[in-house]
Amino acid sequence: MQCRLSPSHDVVIAGAGPVGLFLACELRLFGLSVIVLEQADDPHSPLKRLPFGMRGLSAPTLEAFHRRGLLDAVTDAQRANDASGATHAASHWMQQARRPAGHFAGIPFFHEDVDASRWSHRLPSPAGTSLMVTLESLESVLEARAVGMGAEIRRGVTVEGFEQTDDEVIVRSADEAFRGSWLVGCDGGRSIVRKAGSFEFTGTPPEFTGYSLDVELEQPDMLRTGRTYTPTGMYTYARPGTIAMVDFDGGAFHRTQPVTLDHVQSVLRRVSGVDVTLTALKLASTWTDRASQAAAYRHGRVLLAGDAAHIHSPLGGQGLNLGLGDAMNLGWKLAATLRDNAPATLIDSYQRERHPVGAQVLDWSRAQVSLMRPAPASRALEAILRDLIDTRDGATYFAERVWGVSLRYDLGSNHPLVGRSVPDFELADGTKVGALLRAGKGLWLDFAPDAPWRELASRWHSRVTYVASTVVKGLGVSAVLVRPDGVVAWVAEDGSGVIEAAQVASLWFG
Ligand SMILES: Cc1cc2nc3c(=O)[nH]c(=O)nc-3n(C[C@H](O)[C@H](O)[C@H](O)COP(=O)(O)OP(=O)(O)OC[C@H]3O[C@@H](n4cnc5c(N)ncnc54)[C@H](O)[C@@H]3O)c2cc1C
């Protein structure tokens, strides 16, 4: 069939989920033309609202939003949600004697036990370390920002495949084709871009089918509230009818049959060991703990990001943060490749940096599955973990992982700041570094104005903002080079190391 060919864009993005939308914002920040193709006509869905649409954002995501001036909009949108009842759970938490700060396989750790003073690479920041939002409110903020910045979003367009040449990619839907210099597949766990591009996607098979359910129960008091491990599985229950449960069926049920009231009731009875009766099934979705990752995130002019590149169970809630981190890492590199003809090593650093982070998250979710198996060995392991997580070392370790504070790329330097998110340094006039990254340029921070950095930094003035100022707390460094994604590329402790500084700046800024 002959199909219409739309005008060319720098980048075609498949999928207007949170990752595709945030990537569109990033690419528009650098002036690229962007079209986002989304199969769904309607962005709204009950699964994106409370209770199942709740998502925990971690430190790297919040820092990224803060640096791009999006954090207030995300927080405001969430407040509007809260006004409609969303904070009930949170306020209930706040009233407890110990404030839960996160969990591992349902085992909580507490704010009071976390020793943040050990994270010497961090300074206090308005971004914070965690925030609960609904997917719906997050997507609405990102979509409004992307459209406001000039991205074109086409709903009701299902990507069916693509062809690429050395110069471009032609992306096909049923009756239209879209031409782009690059295609990024942000089209979720069952990505068509990944499949059409024959990206190798390997990992571990599922052990269970997970259920998220909104039900009416004849006797709501029969089930225990909170998380309960049983000899046949695990369920969590919040009154009056919110249930999540896992059934260790090898993932056999997921997407193979309709989720009916009778089926859910029989699984719930078996998993909980309680003879409950359901009178209504209002909402149901299933998922598994399959954990797979694309071996390569790029084939020629086609890239993958978000769930399209990696899938795992929602245990520990990290997939969204992982995908948004992909977008923040990729956006400026793709822009420099397209606009400034940067060498392929720059775009390839996307895979080099993000693939290991994805692999770690997959392992984090697998480790939680091993604690959830309905087996005596898992209960024994759980008891040990409960003891460990209750210690200061334990809580601090888990907070570091769950809040994303441990995130670090290997950029070839042993300095504790290099490869990490730049600390939110406060300059003499009160400006915080987080606010200086809004335009998407790199930053050359010079805390010792006698040093030779001003002249050197001027070589990259179109891509790097040079800022000379004394600093309130400099963490022992006198100069810092920050990439557009907020990652520290290089630091100086004194005025020496000009050659090394020039090499690092050329590597990232050409
Ligand atoms: C119950 C549950 C709880 C979770 N909790 C958390 C949490 O607390 N924290 C966290 O970080 N993560 C969490 N996650 C994971 C998180 O929701 C996902 O990782 C995240 O939504 C992935 O975003 P994405 O944009 O990559 O993909 P998606 O959100 O799946 O978006 C993909 C988009 O692409 C569109 N699309 C698909 N195919 C096509 C096509 N062929 N053509 C055009 N468009 C297409 C889809 O319609 C969709 O809009 C949870 C997941 C679940 C299921």
Coordinates of C-alpha atoms and ligand atoms in Angstrom, one line a residue:
M1 CA 0.0 0.0 0.0
Q2 CA 1.2 3.5 -0.9
C3 CA 1.5 5.6 2.3
R4 CA 2.0 9.3 2.9
L5 CA 5.5 10.4 3.7
S6 CA 5.7 13.2 6.3
P7 CA 8.3 15.9 6.3
S8 CA 11.7 15.0 7.8
H9 CA 12.5 15.5 11.5
D10 CA 15.8 15.3 13.3
V11 CA 14.5 12.6 15.6
V12 CA 11.4 10.4 15.5
I13 CA 10.4 9.0 18.9
A14 CA 8.1 6.0 19.1
G15 CA 6.0 6.2 22.3
A16 CA 4.7 9.1 24.4
G17 CA 5.2 7.4 27.7
P18 CA 7.2 9.3 30.3
V19 CA 10.5 8.4 28.7
G20 CA 9.5 9.4 25.2
L21 CA 8.1 12.7 26.5
F22 CA 11.0 13.6 28.6
L23 CA 13.4 12.8 25.8
A24 CA 11.4 15.0 23.5
C25 CA 11.8 17.9 26.1
E26 CA 15.6 17.2 26.2
L27 CA 15.9 17.2 22.4
R28 CA 13.9 20.4 22.0
L29 CA 16.1 22.1 24.6
F30 CA 19.0 21.6 22.1
G31 CA 16.9 22.9 19.2
L32 CA 16.3 19.6 17.4
S33 CA 13.0 19.0 15.5
V34 CA 11.1 16.1 17.1
I35 CA 8.0 14.1 16.4
V36 CA 6.6 11.7 18.9
L37 CA 4.3 8.9 17.6
E38 CA 2.0 7.4 20.1
Q39 CA -0.5 4.6 19.5
A40 CA -3.0 5.6 22.2
D41 CA -5.5 8.2 21.3
D42 CA -6.1 9.1 24.9
P43 CA -3.3 9.6 27.4
H44 CA -5.6 8.9 30.3
S45 CA -6.0 5.4 31.8
P46 CA -7.3 4.2 35.3
L47 CA -4.0 2.3 35.6
K48 CA -2.1 5.7 35.6
R49 CA -4.1 7.0 38.5
L50 CA -4.4 6.0 42.1
P51 CA -3.8 3.4 43.5
F52 CA -1.9 1.6 40.7
G53 CA -0.5 4.6 38.9
M54 CA 1.6 5.7 41.9
R55 CA 5.3 5.9 41.1
G56 CA 8.3 6.7 43.4
L57 CA 10.8 9.1 41.8
S58 CA 14.4 8.8 43.1
A59 CA 17.2 11.3 43.5
P60 CA 18.6 11.2 39.9
T61 CA 15.2 11.8 38.4
L62 CA 14.4 14.6 40.8
E63 CA 17.7 16.2 40.2
A64 CA 17.2 16.0 36.4
F65 CA 13.7 17.6 36.8
H66 CA 15.2 20.3 39.1
R67 CA 18.0 21.0 36.6
R68 CA 15.5 21.5 33.8
G69 CA 13.1 23.6 35.8
L70 CA 10.4 20.9 35.8
L71 CA 10.4 19.9 39.5
D72 CA 7.9 22.6 40.6
A73 CA 5.4 21.6 37.9
V74 CA 5.7 17.9 38.8
T75 CA 5.2 18.8 42.5
D76 CA 2.3 21.1 41.8
A77 CA 0.5 18.6 39.6
Q78 CA 1.0 16.0 42.3
R79 CA -0.4 18.4 45.0
A80 CA -3.5 18.8 42.9
N81 CA -3.8 15.0 42.9
D82 CA -3.2 14.9 46.6
A83 CA -6.0 17.3 47.2
S84 CA -8.2 14.6 45.7
G85 CA -7.2 12.1 48.3
A86 CA -3.8 10.8 47.2
T87 CA -1.9 11.8 50.3
H88 CA -4.0 9.7 52.6
A89 CA -1.4 6.9 52.5
A90 CA 1.5 9.2 52.9
S91 CA 0.0 11.1 55.9
H92 CA -0.7 7.7 57.5
W93 CA 3.0 6.9 57.1
M94 CA 4.0 10.2 58.6
Q95 CA 2.0 9.5 61.7
Q96 CA 4.0 6.3 62.4
A97 CA 6.7 6.5 65.1
R98 CA 9.4 5.5 62.5
R99 CA 9.0 7.0 59.0
P100 CA 9.5 4.4 56.3
A101 CA 11.9 5.6 53.6
G102 CA 11.6 2.8 51.1
H103 CA 11.7 -1.0 51.1
F104 CA 13.4 -4.1 49.7
A105 CA 11.0 -6.9 48.9
G106 CA 8.6 -5.3 51.3
I107 CA 11.1 -5.0 54.1
P108 CA 11.0 -1.3 55.1
F109 CA 14.0 0.9 56.1
F110 CA 13.5 4.1 58.0
H111 CA 14.6 7.7 57.6
E112 CA 15.9 7.8 61.1
D113 CA 18.4 5.0 60.4
V114 CA 19.8 6.4 57.2
D115 CA 23.2 8.1 57.7
A116 CA 23.3 10.6 54.8
S117 CA 26.5 12.2 56.2
R118 CA 28.4 9.2 54.7
W119 CA 27.6 10.5 51.2
S120 CA 30.4 13.0 51.1
H121 CA 29.8 13.5 47.4
R122 CA 26.4 15.1 48.0
L123 CA 25.2 18.5 49.3
P124 CA 21.6 19.4 50.3
S125 CA 19.5 20.1 47.3
P126 CA 15.9 21.2 46.7
A127 CA 15.6 18.1 44.6
G128 CA 15.5 15.8 47.6
T129 CA 15.8 12.0 47.3
S130 CA 12.2 10.7 46.8
L131 CA 8.8 11.8 45.7
M132 CA 5.6 9.9 45.0
V133 CA 3.7 10.9 41.9
T134 CA 1.0 9.4 39.7
L135 CA 2.0 8.4 36.2
E136 CA -0.9 10.5 34.9
S137 CA 0.2 13.7 36.6
L138 CA 3.8 13.1 35.5
E139 CA 2.9 12.5 31.9
S140 CA 0.7 15.5 31.8
V141 CA 3.5 17.8 33.0
L142 CA 6.0 16.2 30.5
E143 CA 3.6 16.4 27.6
A144 CA 2.7 20.0 28.3
R145 CA 6.4 20.9 28.5
A146 CA 7.3 19.0 25.3
V147 CA 4.5 20.6 23.4
G148 CA 5.3 24.0 24.8
M149 CA 8.9 23.6 23.6
G150 CA 7.7 22.8 20.1
A151 CA 7.7 19.0 20.0
E152 CA 5.0 17.5 17.7
I153 CA 3.0 14.7 19.3
R154 CA 0.9 12.6 17.1
R155 CA -1.6 10.4 18.9
G156 CA -3.4 7.4 17.3
V157 CA -0.3 6.5 15.3
T158 CA 1.0 3.0 15.8
V159 CA 4.6 2.4 14.7
E160 CA 4.7 -0.8 12.7
G161 CA 8.3 -1.0 11.5
F162 CA 11.1 1.0 10.0
E163 CA 13.9 0.9 7.4
Q164 CA 17.2 2.7 7.8
T165 CA 19.9 3.8 5.4
D166 CA 23.2 5.5 6.2
D167 CA 21.5 8.9 6.3
E168 CA 18.0 8.4 7.6
V169 CA 15.3 6.2 9.1
I170 CA 11.8 5.8 7.6
V171 CA 9.3 4.9 10.3
R172 CA 6.1 3.2 9.1
S173 CA 2.6 3.3 10.5
A174 CA -0.5 1.8 8.8
D175 CA -1.0 4.7 6.4
E176 CA 1.8 7.2 6.9
A177 CA 5.6 7.1 6.9
F178 CA 7.8 9.5 8.9
R179 CA 11.3 10.4 8.0
G180 CA 14.0 11.1 10.7
S181 CA 17.7 11.3 11.0
W182 CA 17.4 9.1 14.0
L183 CA 14.7 6.9 15.6
V184 CA 14.4 6.3 19.3
G185 CA 12.2 3.5 20.5
C186 CA 10.6 4.6 23.7
D187 CA 7.6 2.3 23.0
G188 CA 7.7 0.3 26.3
G189 CA 8.3 -3.3 27.3
R190 CA 6.8 -4.9 24.1
S191 CA 8.7 -2.5 21.9
I192 CA 8.0 -2.8 18.1
V193 CA 11.2 -0.8 17.4
R194 CA 13.2 -3.3 19.4
K195 CA 11.6 -6.3 17.6
A196 CA 11.6 -4.7 14.1
G197 CA 15.3 -3.8 14.6
S198 CA 16.2 -7.4 15.7
F199 CA 17.8 -6.1 18.9
E200 CA 19.0 -9.1 20.9
F201 CA 16.9 -9.1 24.1
T202 CA 17.8 -11.7 26.7
G203 CA 17.5 -12.3 30.4
T204 CA 15.6 -14.5 32.9
P205 CA 12.1 -16.0 32.5
P206 CA 9.3 -15.2 34.9
E207 CA 8.6 -17.1 38.1
F208 CA 5.3 -15.6 38.9
T209 CA 2.2 -13.7 37.6
G210 CA 1.6 -10.5 39.6
Y211 CA -1.8 -9.0 40.0
S212 CA -2.8 -5.4 40.7
L213 CA -6.5 -5.5 41.7
D214 CA -9.2 -3.1 42.8
V215 CA -12.1 -5.3 44.2
E216 CA -15.1 -5.4 46.5
L217 CA -15.0 -8.0 49.2
E218 CA -17.9 -9.5 51.0
Q219 CA -16.0 -9.3 54.2
P220 CA -13.1 -6.8 53.9
D221 CA -11.8 -7.7 57.4
M222 CA -10.9 -11.3 56.5
L223 CA -7.6 -10.3 54.9
R224 CA -4.6 -9.0 56.8
T225 CA -3.6 -5.4 55.8
G226 CA 0.0 -4.7 54.6
R227 CA 2.2 -7.3 53.1
T228 CA 1.8 -11.0 54.0
Y229 CA 4.0 -13.9 52.9
T230 CA 2.2 -17.2 52.7
P231 CA 3.2 -20.8 51.9
T232 CA 1.9 -20.2 48.4
G233 CA 2.8 -16.7 47.5
M234 CA 2.5 -13.1 48.7
Y235 CA -0.2 -10.5 48.9
T236 CA -0.5 -6.9 50.0
Y237 CA -3.9 -5.5 51.0
A238 CA -5.1 -2.0 51.8
R239 CA -8.8 -1.5 52.8
P240 CA -11.3 -1.4 51.3
G241 CA -10.2 -3.4 48.2
T242 CA -6.7 -2.6 46.9
I243 CA -4.8 -5.9 46.5
A244 CA -1.4 -6.8 44.9
M245 CA -0.5 -10.5 44.9
V246 CA 2.0 -12.8 43.3
D247 CA 1.2 -16.3 42.2
F248 CA 4.3 -18.5 41.5
D249 CA 2.9 -20.0 38.3
G250 CA 5.9 -19.4 36.2
G251 CA 4.2 -16.4 34.7
A252 CA 1.8 -18.7 32.9
F253 CA -1.4 -16.7 33.4
H254 CA 0.0 -13.2 32.3
R255 CA -1.6 -12.1 29.1
T256 CA -2.8 -15.5 28.1
Q257 CA -6.4 -15.4 29.4
P258 CA -9.0 -12.7 30.5
V259 CA -8.7 -11.7 34.1
T260 CA -12.2 -12.6 35.5
L261 CA -13.6 -12.3 38.9
D262 CA -13.8 -16.1 39.3
H263 CA -10.1 -16.5 38.4
V264 CA -9.0 -13.7 40.7
Q265 CA -11.0 -15.1 43.6
S266 CA -9.6 -18.5 43.2
V267 CA -6.0 -17.3 43.0
L268 CA -6.6 -15.0 46.0
R269 CA -8.0 -17.8 48.1
R270 CA -5.1 -20.0 47.2
V271 CA -2.4 -17.3 47.8
S272 CA -3.9 -15.9 50.9
G273 CA -5.1 -19.1 52.4
V274 CA -8.3 -17.2 53.3
D275 CA -11.7 -18.1 52.0
V276 CA -12.6 -14.6 50.8
T277 CA -15.5 -13.8 48.5
L278 CA -15.3 -11.1 45.8
T279 CA -18.5 -9.3 45.0
A280 CA -17.0 -7.1 42.3
L281 CA -13.8 -6.8 40.2
K282 CA -13.4 -3.1 39.4
L283 CA -9.9 -3.0 37.9
A284 CA -7.3 -5.6 37.2
S285 CA -3.9 -5.8 35.6
T286 CA -1.2 -8.5 35.5
W287 CA 2.6 -8.4 35.3
T288 CA 5.5 -10.7 35.8
D289 CA 9.1 -10.7 37.0
R290 CA 10.6 -11.4 33.6
A291 CA 13.9 -9.5 33.5
S292 CA 15.5 -8.9 30.1
Q293 CA 17.7 -6.3 28.6
A294 CA 18.7 -5.3 25.1
A295 CA 22.3 -6.4 24.5
A296 CA 22.9 -3.2 22.4
Y297 CA 21.0 0.1 22.9
R298 CA 21.9 1.3 19.3
H299 CA 21.8 -0.2 15.9
G300 CA 22.9 2.4 13.4
R301 CA 20.5 5.3 13.5
V302 CA 18.1 3.5 15.9
L303 CA 18.3 3.7 19.7
L304 CA 16.3 2.2 22.5
A305 CA 15.4 3.9 25.9
G306 CA 13.2 3.1 28.9
D307 CA 11.2 -0.1 29.1
A308 CA 12.0 -0.7 25.4
A309 CA 15.6 -1.4 26.4
H310 CA 15.0 -3.2 29.7
I311 CA 12.1 -4.9 31.5
H312 CA 11.9 -6.2 35.0
S313 CA 9.2 -6.6 37.7
P314 CA 7.9 -3.5 39.3
L315 CA 9.3 -4.7 42.7
G316 CA 11.3 -1.9 44.2
G317 CA 9.8 0.6 41.7
Q318 CA 12.8 1.5 39.6
G319 CA 11.9 1.1 35.9
L320 CA 10.6 4.6 35.4
N321 CA 13.6 6.2 37.1
L322 CA 15.9 4.0 35.0
G323 CA 14.1 5.1 31.8
L324 CA 14.1 8.8 32.6
G325 CA 17.9 8.5 33.4
D326 CA 18.3 7.0 29.9
A327 CA 16.6 10.0 28.4
M328 CA 18.7 12.5 30.4
N329 CA 21.9 10.7 29.4
L330 CA 20.9 10.4 25.7
G331 CA 19.4 13.7 24.8
W332 CA 22.4 16.0 24.8
K333 CA 24.6 13.3 23.2
L334 CA 22.1 12.8 20.3
A335 CA 21.9 16.6 19.9
A336 CA 25.7 17.0 19.8
T337 CA 25.9 14.1 17.3
L338 CA 23.3 15.7 15.0
R339 CA 24.1 19.4 15.4
D340 CA 27.8 19.4 16.0
N341 CA 28.8 16.3 14.2
A342 CA 30.3 14.8 17.4
P343 CA 32.3 11.6 16.9
A344 CA 30.4 8.3 17.3
T345 CA 32.2 7.7 20.6
L346 CA 29.9 10.3 22.2
I347 CA 26.6 8.5 21.2
D348 CA 28.2 5.2 22.0
S349 CA 28.9 6.4 25.6
Y350 CA 25.1 6.2 26.0
Q351 CA 25.2 2.4 25.9
R352 CA 28.5 2.2 27.8
E353 CA 27.1 4.3 30.7
R354 CA 23.5 3.2 30.8
H355 CA 23.7 -0.5 30.1
P356 CA 25.5 -1.4 33.4
V357 CA 23.0 0.8 35.3
G358 CA 20.1 -1.2 33.7
A359 CA 21.8 -4.5 34.5
Q360 CA 22.1 -3.5 38.1
V361 CA 18.4 -2.7 38.4
L362 CA 17.5 -6.0 36.8
D363 CA 19.6 -7.8 39.4
W364 CA 18.0 -5.7 42.2
S365 CA 14.6 -6.9 41.1
R366 CA 15.8 -10.5 40.8
A367 CA 17.2 -10.4 44.3
Q368 CA 13.8 -9.4 45.6
V369 CA 12.1 -12.3 43.8
S370 CA 14.4 -14.7 45.6
L371 CA 13.2 -13.3 48.9
M372 CA 9.5 -13.6 47.9
R373 CA 9.5 -17.3 46.8
P374 CA 7.1 -19.3 49.0
A375 CA 9.9 -21.4 50.4
P376 CA 11.4 -21.9 53.9
A377 CA 14.8 -20.8 52.6
S378 CA 13.3 -17.4 51.5
R379 CA 11.6 -16.8 54.8
A380 CA 15.0 -17.6 56.5
L381 CA 16.7 -15.1 54.3
E382 CA 14.0 -12.5 54.9
A383 CA 14.6 -12.8 58.6
I384 CA 18.3 -12.1 58.2
L385 CA 17.7 -9.2 55.9
R386 CA 15.2 -7.7 58.3
D387 CA 17.9 -7.7 61.0
L388 CA 20.5 -6.2 58.6
I389 CA 18.2 -3.5 57.2
D390 CA 17.4 -2.4 60.8
T391 CA 21.0 -1.4 61.4
R392 CA 22.4 2.0 60.5
D393 CA 24.8 0.5 57.9
G394 CA 22.0 -1.6 56.4
A395 CA 19.5 1.2 56.2
T396 CA 22.1 3.5 54.7
Y397 CA 23.1 0.9 52.1
F398 CA 19.5 0.3 51.0
A399 CA 18.7 4.0 50.9
E400 CA 21.8 4.5 48.7
R401 CA 20.5 1.9 46.2
V402 CA 16.7 2.6 46.3
W403 CA 17.1 6.4 46.2
G404 CA 19.7 6.2 43.4
V405 CA 22.3 8.0 45.4
S406 CA 24.9 5.3 44.5
L407 CA 24.6 6.0 40.7
R408 CA 28.0 6.6 39.2
Y409 CA 29.4 6.2 35.7
D410 CA 32.9 4.9 35.2
L411 CA 34.6 7.9 33.5
G412 CA 38.1 6.6 34.2
S413 CA 38.9 8.7 37.3
N414 CA 39.1 7.6 40.9
H415 CA 38.1 11.0 42.2
P416 CA 34.9 10.4 44.3
L417 CA 33.0 13.2 42.4
V418 CA 33.8 12.1 38.8
G419 CA 31.0 10.2 37.2
R420 CA 28.5 11.3 39.8
S421 CA 25.7 13.8 39.8
V422 CA 27.3 17.2 40.6
P423 CA 26.7 18.2 44.2
D424 CA 24.4 21.2 44.5
F425 CA 27.3 23.7 45.3
E426 CA 26.2 27.0 46.7
L427 CA 28.0 30.0 45.1
A428 CA 28.9 33.2 46.9
D429 CA 25.8 35.0 45.7
G430 CA 23.5 32.2 46.9
T431 CA 23.0 30.7 43.5
K432 CA 22.9 26.9 43.6
V433 CA 24.5 24.9 40.8
G434 CA 21.3 22.9 40.0
A435 CA 19.7 26.1 38.7
L436 CA 22.6 26.8 36.3
L437 CA 21.9 23.7 34.1
R438 CA 18.6 24.8 32.8
A439 CA 19.8 25.8 29.4
G440 CA 21.4 22.4 28.8
K441 CA 25.0 23.7 28.5
G442 CA 27.9 22.2 30.3
L443 CA 29.4 24.1 33.3
W444 CA 32.9 25.0 34.1
L445 CA 32.9 25.9 37.8
D446 CA 36.0 27.8 39.0
F447 CA 36.1 28.2 42.7
A448 CA 39.7 29.6 42.7
P449 CA 39.7 32.5 40.3
D450 CA 43.6 32.6 40.1
A451 CA 43.7 29.3 38.4
P452 CA 44.1 28.9 34.6
W453 CA 40.6 27.7 33.9
R454 CA 38.9 30.9 32.5
E455 CA 41.1 30.9 29.4
L456 CA 40.8 27.2 28.9
A457 CA 37.0 27.1 29.3
S458 CA 36.7 29.9 26.7
R459 CA 37.6 27.4 24.0
W460 CA 34.2 25.7 24.5
H461 CA 32.2 28.9 25.3
S462 CA 29.3 28.0 22.9
R463 CA 28.7 24.7 24.8
V464 CA 30.0 25.4 28.3
T465 CA 29.2 28.2 30.7
Y466 CA 32.2 29.3 32.7
V467 CA 31.3 30.4 36.3
A468 CA 33.9 31.9 38.6
S469 CA 32.9 32.3 42.2
T470 CA 33.9 31.3 45.7
V471 CA 31.8 28.5 47.1
V472 CA 30.2 28.0 50.4
K473 CA 31.3 24.3 50.7
G474 CA 33.6 23.2 47.9
L475 CA 34.2 19.6 49.1
G476 CA 37.9 20.0 48.5
V477 CA 37.8 20.8 44.8
S478 CA 38.9 24.1 43.1
A479 CA 37.3 23.5 39.7
V480 CA 34.6 21.2 38.3
L481 CA 33.6 20.4 34.7
V482 CA 29.9 19.3 34.5
R483 CA 28.3 17.7 31.5
P484 CA 24.9 19.0 30.3
D485 CA 23.2 16.0 32.1
G486 CA 24.6 17.2 35.4
V487 CA 27.4 14.5 35.6
V488 CA 30.8 15.5 36.8
A489 CA 33.3 14.9 34.0
W490 CA 36.5 16.3 35.7
V491 CA 37.6 18.0 38.9
A492 CA 40.8 19.9 40.0
E493 CA 41.9 20.1 43.5
D494 CA 44.4 22.9 42.7
G495 CA 45.5 24.8 39.6
S496 CA 47.3 21.9 38.0
G497 CA 46.2 19.4 35.3
V498 CA 45.5 21.8 32.4
I499 CA 46.3 19.1 29.8
E500 CA 44.0 16.6 31.4
A501 CA 41.3 19.2 31.7
A502 CA 41.6 20.1 28.0
Q503 CA 41.5 16.4 27.0
V504 CA 38.3 15.7 29.1
A505 CA 36.6 18.9 27.8
S506 CA 37.4 17.9 24.1
L507 CA 36.0 14.4 24.8
W508 CA 32.6 15.7 25.8
F509 CA 32.4 19.0 24.0
G510 CA 34.4 18.5 20.8
Ligands
LIG1 C1 2.4 -1.8 39.0 C2 3.7 -1.0 38.6 C3 4.3 -0.2 39.5 C4 5.5 0.5 39.1 N1 6.1 1.4 40.0 C5 7.2 2.0 39.7 C6 7.8 3.0 40.6 O1 7.4 3.2 41.7 N2 9.0 3.6 40.2 C7 9.5 3.4 39.0 O2 10.6 3.9 38.7 N3 8.9 2.5 38.1 C8 7.8 1.9 38.4 N4 7.2 1.1 37.5 C9 7.7 0.9 36.1 C10 7.4 2.1 35.2 O3 6.0 2.4 35.2 C11 7.8 1.9 33.8 O4 9.2 1.5 33.8 C12 7.7 3.2 33.0 O5 6.4 3.5 32.8 C13 8.3 3.0 31.6 O6 8.2 4.1 30.8 P1 8.4 4.1 29.2 O7 8.1 5.4 28.8 O8 9.7 3.5 28.9 O9 7.3 3.0 28.7 P2 5.7 3.1 28.8 O10 5.3 3.8 30.1 O11 5.3 1.7 28.6 O12 5.3 4.0 27.6 C14 5.4 3.5 26.3 C15 4.5 4.2 25.4 O13 4.7 3.8 24.0 C16 3.4 3.6 23.4 N5 3.6 2.5 22.4 C17 3.8 1.2 22.5 N6 3.9 0.6 21.3 C18 3.8 1.6 20.4 C19 3.9 1.6 19.0 N7 4.1 0.5 18.3 N8 3.7 2.8 18.3 C20 3.4 3.9 19.0 N9 3.4 4.0 20.4 C21 3.6 2.8 21.1 C22 2.5 3.1 24.6 O14 1.2 3.3 24.3 C23 3.0 4.0 25.7 O15 2.4 5.2 25.8 C24 6.0 0.4 37.8 C25 5.3 -0.5 36.9 C26 4.2 -1.1 37.3 C27 3.5 -2.0 36.3

